[in-house]
Tab-separated table of C-alpha atoms in Angstrom:
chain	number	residue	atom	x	y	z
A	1	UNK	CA	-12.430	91.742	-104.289
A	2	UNK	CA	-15.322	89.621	-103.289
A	3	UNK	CA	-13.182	86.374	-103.774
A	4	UNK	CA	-10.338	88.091	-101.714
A	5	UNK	CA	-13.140	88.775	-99.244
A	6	UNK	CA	-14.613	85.407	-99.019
A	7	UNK	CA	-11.331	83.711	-98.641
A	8	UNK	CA	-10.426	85.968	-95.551
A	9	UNK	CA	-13.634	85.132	-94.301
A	10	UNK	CA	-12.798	81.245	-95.005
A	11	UNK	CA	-9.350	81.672	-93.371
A	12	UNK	CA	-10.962	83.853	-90.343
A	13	UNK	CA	-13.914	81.119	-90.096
A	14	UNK	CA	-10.998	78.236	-90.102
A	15	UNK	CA	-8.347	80.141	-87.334
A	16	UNK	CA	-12.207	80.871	-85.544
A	17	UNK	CA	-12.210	76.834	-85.844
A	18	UNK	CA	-8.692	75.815	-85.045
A	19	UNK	CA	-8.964	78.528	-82.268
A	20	UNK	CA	-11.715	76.447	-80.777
A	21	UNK	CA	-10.383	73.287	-81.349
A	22	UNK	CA	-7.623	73.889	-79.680
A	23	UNK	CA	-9.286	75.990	-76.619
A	24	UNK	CA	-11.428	72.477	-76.388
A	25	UNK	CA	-8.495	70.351	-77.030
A	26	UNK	CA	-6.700	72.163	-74.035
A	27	UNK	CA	-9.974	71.941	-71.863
A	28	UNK	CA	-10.389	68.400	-72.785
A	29	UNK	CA	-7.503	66.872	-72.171
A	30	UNK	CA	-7.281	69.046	-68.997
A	31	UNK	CA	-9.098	66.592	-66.598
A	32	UNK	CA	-6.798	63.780	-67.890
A	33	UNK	CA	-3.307	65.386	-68.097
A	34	UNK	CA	-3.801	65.979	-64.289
A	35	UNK	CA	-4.605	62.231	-64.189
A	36	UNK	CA	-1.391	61.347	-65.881
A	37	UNK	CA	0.050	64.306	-64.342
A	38	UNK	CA	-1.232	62.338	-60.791
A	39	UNK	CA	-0.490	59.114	-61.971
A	40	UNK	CA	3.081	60.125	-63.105
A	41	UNK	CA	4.018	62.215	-59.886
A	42	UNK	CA	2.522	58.915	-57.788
A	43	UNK	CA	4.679	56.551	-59.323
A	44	UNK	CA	7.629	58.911	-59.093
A	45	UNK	CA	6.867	59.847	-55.913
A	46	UNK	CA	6.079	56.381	-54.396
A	47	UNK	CA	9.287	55.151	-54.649
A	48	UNK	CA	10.780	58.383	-53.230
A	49	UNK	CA	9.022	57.979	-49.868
A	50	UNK	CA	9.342	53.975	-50.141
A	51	UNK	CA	13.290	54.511	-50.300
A	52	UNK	CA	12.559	56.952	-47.432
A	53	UNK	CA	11.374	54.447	-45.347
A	54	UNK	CA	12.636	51.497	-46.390
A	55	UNK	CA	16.153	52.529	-45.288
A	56	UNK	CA	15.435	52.731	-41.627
A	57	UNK	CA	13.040	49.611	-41.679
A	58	UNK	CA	15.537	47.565	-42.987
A	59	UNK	CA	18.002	48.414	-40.548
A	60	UNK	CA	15.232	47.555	-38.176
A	61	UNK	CA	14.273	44.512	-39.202
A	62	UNK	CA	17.863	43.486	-39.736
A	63	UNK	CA	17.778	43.888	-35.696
A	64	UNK	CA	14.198	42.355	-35.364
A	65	UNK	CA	15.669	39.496	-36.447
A	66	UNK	CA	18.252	39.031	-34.701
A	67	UNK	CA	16.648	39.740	-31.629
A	68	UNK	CA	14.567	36.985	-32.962
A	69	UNK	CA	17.031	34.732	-32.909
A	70	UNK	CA	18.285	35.241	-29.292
A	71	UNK	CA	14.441	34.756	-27.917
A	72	UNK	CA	14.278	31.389	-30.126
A	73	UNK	CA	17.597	30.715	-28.317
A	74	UNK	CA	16.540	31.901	-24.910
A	75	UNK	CA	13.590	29.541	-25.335
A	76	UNK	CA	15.176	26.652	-26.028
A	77	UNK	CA	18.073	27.022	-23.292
A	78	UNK	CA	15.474	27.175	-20.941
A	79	UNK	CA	13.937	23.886	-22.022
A	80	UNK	CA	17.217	22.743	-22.354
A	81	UNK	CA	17.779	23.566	-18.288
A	82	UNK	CA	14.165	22.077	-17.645
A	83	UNK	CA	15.059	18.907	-19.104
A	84	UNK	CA	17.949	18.768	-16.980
A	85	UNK	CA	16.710	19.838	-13.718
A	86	UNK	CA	14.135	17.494	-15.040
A	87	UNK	CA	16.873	14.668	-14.997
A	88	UNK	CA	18.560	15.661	-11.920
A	89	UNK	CA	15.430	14.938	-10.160
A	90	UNK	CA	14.466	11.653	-11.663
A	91	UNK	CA	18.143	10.878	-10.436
A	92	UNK	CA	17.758	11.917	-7.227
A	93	UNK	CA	14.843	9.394	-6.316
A	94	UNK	CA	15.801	6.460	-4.513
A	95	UNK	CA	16.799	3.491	-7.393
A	96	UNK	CA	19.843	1.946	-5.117
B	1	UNK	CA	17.914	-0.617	-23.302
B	2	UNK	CA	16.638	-3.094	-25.247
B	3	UNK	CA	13.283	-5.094	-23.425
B	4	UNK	CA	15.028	-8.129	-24.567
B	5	UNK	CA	18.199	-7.725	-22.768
B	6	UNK	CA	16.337	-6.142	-19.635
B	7	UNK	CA	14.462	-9.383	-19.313
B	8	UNK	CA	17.591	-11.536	-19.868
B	9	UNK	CA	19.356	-9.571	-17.320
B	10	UNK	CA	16.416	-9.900	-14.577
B	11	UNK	CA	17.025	-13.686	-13.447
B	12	UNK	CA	21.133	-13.108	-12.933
B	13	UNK	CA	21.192	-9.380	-11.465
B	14	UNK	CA	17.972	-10.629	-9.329
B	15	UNK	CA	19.465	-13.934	-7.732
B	16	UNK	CA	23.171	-11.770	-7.705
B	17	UNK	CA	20.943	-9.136	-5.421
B	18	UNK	CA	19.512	-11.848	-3.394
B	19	UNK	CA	22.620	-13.501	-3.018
B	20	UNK	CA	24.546	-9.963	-1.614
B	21	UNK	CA	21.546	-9.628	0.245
B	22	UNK	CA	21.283	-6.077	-1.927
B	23	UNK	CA	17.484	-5.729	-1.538
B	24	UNK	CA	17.502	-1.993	-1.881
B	25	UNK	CA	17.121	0.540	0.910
B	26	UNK	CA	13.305	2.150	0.934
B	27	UNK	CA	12.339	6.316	1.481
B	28	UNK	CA	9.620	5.229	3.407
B	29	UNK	CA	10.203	3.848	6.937
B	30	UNK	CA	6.271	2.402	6.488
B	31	UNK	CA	8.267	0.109	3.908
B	32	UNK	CA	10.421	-1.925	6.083
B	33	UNK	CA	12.491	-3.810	3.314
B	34	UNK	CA	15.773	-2.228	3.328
B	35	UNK	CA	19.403	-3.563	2.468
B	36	UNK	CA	20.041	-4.459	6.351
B	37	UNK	CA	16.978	-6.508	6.942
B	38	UNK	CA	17.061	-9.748	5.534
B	39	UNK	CA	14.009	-11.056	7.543
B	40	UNK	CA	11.066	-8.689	5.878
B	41	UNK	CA	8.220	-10.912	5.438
B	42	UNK	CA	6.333	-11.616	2.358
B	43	UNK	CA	3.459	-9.578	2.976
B	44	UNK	CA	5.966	-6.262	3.256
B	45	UNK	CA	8.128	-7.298	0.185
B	46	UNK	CA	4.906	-7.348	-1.719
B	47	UNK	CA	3.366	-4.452	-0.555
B	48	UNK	CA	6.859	-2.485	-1.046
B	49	UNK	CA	6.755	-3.837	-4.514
B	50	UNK	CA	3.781	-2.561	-5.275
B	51	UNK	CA	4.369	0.756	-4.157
B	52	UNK	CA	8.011	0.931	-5.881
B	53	UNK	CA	6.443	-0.182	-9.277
B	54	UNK	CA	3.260	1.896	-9.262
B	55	UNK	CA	5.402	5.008	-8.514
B	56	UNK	CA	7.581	4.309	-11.352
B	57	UNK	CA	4.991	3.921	-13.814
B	58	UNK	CA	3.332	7.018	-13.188
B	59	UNK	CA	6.685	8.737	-13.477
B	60	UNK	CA	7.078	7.121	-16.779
B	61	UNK	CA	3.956	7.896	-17.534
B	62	UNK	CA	4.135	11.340	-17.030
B	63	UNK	CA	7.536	11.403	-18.981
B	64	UNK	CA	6.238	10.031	-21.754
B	65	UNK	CA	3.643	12.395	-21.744
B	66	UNK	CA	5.903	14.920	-21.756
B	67	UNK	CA	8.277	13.246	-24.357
B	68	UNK	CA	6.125	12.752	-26.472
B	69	UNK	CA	4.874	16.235	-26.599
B	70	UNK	CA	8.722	17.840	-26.839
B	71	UNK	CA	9.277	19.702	-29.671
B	72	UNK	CA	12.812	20.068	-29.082
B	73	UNK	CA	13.734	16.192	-29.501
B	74	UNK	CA	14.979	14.798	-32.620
B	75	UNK	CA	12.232	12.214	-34.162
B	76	UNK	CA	15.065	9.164	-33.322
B	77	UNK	CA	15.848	10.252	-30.026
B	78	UNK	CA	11.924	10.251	-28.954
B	79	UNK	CA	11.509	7.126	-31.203
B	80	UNK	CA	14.446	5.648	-29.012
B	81	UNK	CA	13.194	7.147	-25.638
B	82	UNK	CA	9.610	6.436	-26.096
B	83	UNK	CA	10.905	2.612	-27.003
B	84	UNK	CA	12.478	2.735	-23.549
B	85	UNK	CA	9.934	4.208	-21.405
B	86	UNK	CA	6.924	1.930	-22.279
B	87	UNK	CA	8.801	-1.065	-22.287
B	88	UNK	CA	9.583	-0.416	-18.464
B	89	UNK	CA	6.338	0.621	-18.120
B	90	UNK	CA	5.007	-2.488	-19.276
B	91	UNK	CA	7.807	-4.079	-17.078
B	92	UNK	CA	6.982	-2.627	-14.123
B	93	UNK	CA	3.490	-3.846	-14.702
B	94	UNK	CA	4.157	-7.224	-15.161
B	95	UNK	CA	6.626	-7.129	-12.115
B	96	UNK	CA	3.899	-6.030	-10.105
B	97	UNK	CA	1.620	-8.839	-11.106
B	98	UNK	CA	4.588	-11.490	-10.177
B	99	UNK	CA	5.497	-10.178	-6.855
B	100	UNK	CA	2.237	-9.785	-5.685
B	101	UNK	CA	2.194	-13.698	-6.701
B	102	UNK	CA	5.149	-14.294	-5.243
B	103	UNK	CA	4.815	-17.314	-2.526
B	104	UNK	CA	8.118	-17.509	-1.368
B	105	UNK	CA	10.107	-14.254	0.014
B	106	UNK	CA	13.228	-15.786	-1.679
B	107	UNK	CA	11.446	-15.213	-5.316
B	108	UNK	CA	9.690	-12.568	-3.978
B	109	UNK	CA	13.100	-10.660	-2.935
B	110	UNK	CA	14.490	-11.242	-6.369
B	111	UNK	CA	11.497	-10.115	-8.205
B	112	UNK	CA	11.854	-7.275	-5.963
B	113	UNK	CA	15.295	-5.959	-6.253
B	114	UNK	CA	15.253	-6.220	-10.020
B	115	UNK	CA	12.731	-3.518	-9.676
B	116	UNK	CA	16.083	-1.382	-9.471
B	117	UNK	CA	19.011	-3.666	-10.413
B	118	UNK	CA	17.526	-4.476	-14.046
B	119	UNK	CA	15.537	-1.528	-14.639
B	120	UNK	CA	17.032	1.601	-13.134
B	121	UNK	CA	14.065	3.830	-13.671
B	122	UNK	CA	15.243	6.807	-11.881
B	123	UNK	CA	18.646	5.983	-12.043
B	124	UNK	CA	18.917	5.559	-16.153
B	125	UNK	CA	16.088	5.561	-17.829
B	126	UNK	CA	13.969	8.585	-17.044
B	127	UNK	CA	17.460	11.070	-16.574
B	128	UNK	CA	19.262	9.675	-19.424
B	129	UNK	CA	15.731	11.134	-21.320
B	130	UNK	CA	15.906	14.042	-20.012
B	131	UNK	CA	19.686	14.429	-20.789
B	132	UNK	CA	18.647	13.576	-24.170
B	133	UNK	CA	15.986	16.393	-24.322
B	134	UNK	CA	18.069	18.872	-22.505
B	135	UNK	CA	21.109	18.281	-25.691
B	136	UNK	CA	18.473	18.420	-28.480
B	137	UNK	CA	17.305	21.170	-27.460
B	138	UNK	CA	20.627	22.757	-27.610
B	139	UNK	CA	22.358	21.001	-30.613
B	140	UNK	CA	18.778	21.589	-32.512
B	141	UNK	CA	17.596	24.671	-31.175
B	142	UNK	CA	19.636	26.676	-29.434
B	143	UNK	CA	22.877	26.925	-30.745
B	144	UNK	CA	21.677	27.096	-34.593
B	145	UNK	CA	19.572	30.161	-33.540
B	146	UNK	CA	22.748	31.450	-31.769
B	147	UNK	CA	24.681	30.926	-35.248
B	148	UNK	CA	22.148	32.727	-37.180
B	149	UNK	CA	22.387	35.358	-34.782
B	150	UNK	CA	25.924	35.902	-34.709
B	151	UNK	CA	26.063	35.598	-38.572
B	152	UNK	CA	23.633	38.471	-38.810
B	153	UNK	CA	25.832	40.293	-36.369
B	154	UNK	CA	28.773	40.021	-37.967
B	155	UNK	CA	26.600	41.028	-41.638
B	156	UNK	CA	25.421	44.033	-39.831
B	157	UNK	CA	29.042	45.370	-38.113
B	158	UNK	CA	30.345	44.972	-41.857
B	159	UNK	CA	27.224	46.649	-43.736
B	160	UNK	CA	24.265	48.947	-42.199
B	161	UNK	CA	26.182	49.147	-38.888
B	162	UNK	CA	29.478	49.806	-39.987
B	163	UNK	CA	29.722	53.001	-38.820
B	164	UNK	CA	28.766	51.892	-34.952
B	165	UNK	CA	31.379	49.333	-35.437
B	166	UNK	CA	33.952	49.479	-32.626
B	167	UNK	CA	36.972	47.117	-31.837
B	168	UNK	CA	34.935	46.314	-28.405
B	169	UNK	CA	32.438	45.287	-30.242
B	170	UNK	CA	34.326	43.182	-32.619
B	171	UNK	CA	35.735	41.563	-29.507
B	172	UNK	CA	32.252	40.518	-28.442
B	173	UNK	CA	31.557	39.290	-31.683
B	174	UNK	CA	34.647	37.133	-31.712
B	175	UNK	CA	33.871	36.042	-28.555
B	176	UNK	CA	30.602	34.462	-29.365
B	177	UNK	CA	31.872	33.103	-31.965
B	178	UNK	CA	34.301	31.163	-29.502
B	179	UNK	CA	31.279	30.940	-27.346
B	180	UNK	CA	29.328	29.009	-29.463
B	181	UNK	CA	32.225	26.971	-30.482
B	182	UNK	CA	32.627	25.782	-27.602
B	183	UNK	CA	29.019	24.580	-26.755
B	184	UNK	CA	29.119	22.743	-29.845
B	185	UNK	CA	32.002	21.155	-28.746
B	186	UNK	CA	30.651	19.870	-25.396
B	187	UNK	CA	27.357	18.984	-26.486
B	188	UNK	CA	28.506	16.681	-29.410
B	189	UNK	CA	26.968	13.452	-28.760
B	190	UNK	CA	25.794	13.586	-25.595
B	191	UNK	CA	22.132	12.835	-26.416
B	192	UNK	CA	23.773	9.414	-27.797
B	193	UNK	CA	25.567	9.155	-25.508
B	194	UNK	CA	23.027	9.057	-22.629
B	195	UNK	CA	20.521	7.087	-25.112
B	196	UNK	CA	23.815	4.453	-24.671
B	197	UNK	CA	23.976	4.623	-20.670
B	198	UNK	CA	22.253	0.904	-19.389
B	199	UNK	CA	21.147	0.188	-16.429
B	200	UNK	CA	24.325	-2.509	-16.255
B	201	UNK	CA	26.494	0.401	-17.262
B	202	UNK	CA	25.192	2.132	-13.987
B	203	UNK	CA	25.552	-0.927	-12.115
B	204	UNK	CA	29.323	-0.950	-12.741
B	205	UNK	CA	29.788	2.930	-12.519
B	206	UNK	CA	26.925	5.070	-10.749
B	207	UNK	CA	28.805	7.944	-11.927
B	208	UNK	CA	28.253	6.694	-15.319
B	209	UNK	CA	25.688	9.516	-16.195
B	210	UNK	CA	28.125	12.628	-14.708
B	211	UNK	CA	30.460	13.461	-17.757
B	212	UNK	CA	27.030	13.483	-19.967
B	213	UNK	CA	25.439	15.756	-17.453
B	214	UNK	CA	28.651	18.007	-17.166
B	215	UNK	CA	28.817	18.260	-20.798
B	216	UNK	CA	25.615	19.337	-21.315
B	217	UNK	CA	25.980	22.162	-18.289
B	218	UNK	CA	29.246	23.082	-20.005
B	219	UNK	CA	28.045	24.338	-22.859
B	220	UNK	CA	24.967	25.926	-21.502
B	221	UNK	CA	27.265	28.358	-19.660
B	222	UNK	CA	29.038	28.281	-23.217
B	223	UNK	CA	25.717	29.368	-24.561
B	224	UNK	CA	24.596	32.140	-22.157
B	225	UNK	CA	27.700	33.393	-22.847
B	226	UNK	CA	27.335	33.854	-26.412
B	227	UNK	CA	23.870	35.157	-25.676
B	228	UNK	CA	25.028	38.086	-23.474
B	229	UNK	CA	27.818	39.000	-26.353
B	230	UNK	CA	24.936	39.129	-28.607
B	231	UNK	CA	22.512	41.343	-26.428
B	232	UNK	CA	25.413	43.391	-25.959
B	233	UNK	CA	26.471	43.855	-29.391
B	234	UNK	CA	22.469	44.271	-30.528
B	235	UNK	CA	21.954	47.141	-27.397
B	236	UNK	CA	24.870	49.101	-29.339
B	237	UNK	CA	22.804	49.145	-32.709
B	238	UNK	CA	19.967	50.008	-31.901
């Protein structure tokens, strides 16, 4: 009877233990599962809102640069039509 | 042209001039040497020397200047211009020294009209530069940036853009492709070829530098053409 009564007191003493254990286990690892829980969603969700905006960017850029071009052409027709007004006046001066 | 051949040329184009009596016709009426009066005395010939050759060297000057600092120029056309430039610069300096020593207006008429007939400053050398700088510009600059563009075009009507593809736009984008074609086609060569023009090959033809200049106007149209296809077609994706 006492040995039956000591063991239940072991096993209540142990569950008492693991009950702890576990309430600490759950309160410990609370502060970092919302860290993973953070660093998971971020990663997750970074590439979410990246794809969100890289869609439309791209399609801007893929006209940024072609407007590019056309002002990098634009320049250098009108250096082009410098260099030959340039010319035409050098030609016009008396050499005859 | 090369120095060498200028200064060969100077004695037989001079005493040709003097013989045809070609002494050229001056802008300023206070220089009274022109082709009609045969009787200017030394003292004008020298003085109208002076001014013709000092004018010409600060116009090459300034070119050079300018030239040099062109971005647009390939490194053998401004190694080829530059080459041209200060040799008549230091021509027209050492022209300067002889007619002003010049003791007999014979000589000094000679010395005079090769000023023009061997050196063609205006004429050749300082346009056929600029023609040179105005085609580099194109065949360097220009029309590879237009060929970019259109090649992004063209990646864009078939990919992001597809849906805002339209057979009017299509036609745009064919016709810069023609565009640019075609400005290719008329610039070929013509910086060479107005590196080539001499101041003998004016002397026989003073039309010698219009198909160069024509060419290069040709395909600048050409090239605002493509330009305004491309505006157009970039104004209907955005």
């Amino acid at each position: 009877m006492i040995a039956a009564s000591r063991a239940g007191s072991a096993l209540g003493a142990l569950g008492l233990v693991l009950a702890l254990s576990g309430c600490a286990g759950q309160l410990g690892s609370a502060s970092p599962a919302s860290d993973t829980s953070a660093s998971q969603s971020a990663p997750s969700a970074a590439p979410s809102a990246a794809a969100t905006l890289a869609a439309p960017s791209s399609a801007a850029d893929d006209l940024a640069a072609i407007k590019s071009d056309l002002d990098q052409a634009d320049a250098a027709q009108s250096q082009s039509e410098t260099d030959l007004g340039d010319a035409d006046v050098a030609a016009s001066r008396d050499d005859n | 042209m090369k120095p060498i051949l200028r200064s060969a040329l100077v004695g037989t184009l001079a005493v040709a001039a003097l013989a045809a009596g070609a002494v050229p016709a001056m802008a300023s009426p206070a220089s009274s040497v022109t082709a009609s009066d045969s009787t200017a005395n030394l003292s004008t010939i020298q003085a109208s020397g002076a001014a013709k050759t000092s004018a010409r060297i600060t116009s090459l000057n300034a070119a050079i200047a300018r030239v040099t600092a062109n971005k647009a120029l390939t490194e053998a056309d401004r190694s080829a211009i530059l080459a041209t430039l200060n040799a008549d610069v230091a021509a027209m300096k050492s022209l300067a020294v002889t007619i002003a020593a010049d003791t007999v207006v014979a000589t000094a008429r000679a010395d005079y009209a090769s000023i023009f007939t061997v050196y063609r400053v205006y004429a050749v050398a300082l346009p056929q530069a600029h023609l040179a700088a105005a085609a580099d510009a194109l065949t360097d600059k220009a029309l590879p940036r237009l060929t970019s563009a259109e090649s992004k075009l063209a990646a864009a009507l078939l990919g992001k853009f597809a849906s805002k593809s339209t057979p009017e736009l299509q036609a745009r984008l064919a016709d810069m492709t023609n565009q640019i074609a075609a400005a290719k086609a008329a610039v070929d060569g013509a910086a060479g070829k107005a590196l080539a023009v001499t101041p003998a090959d004016f002397n026989a033809n003073h039309a010698v530098m219009a198909p160069i200049r024509a060419s290069i106007v040709s395909a600048h149209s050409a090239a605002k053409l493509a330009r305004a296809d491309a505006r157009s077609i970039l104004a209907a994706l955005k």
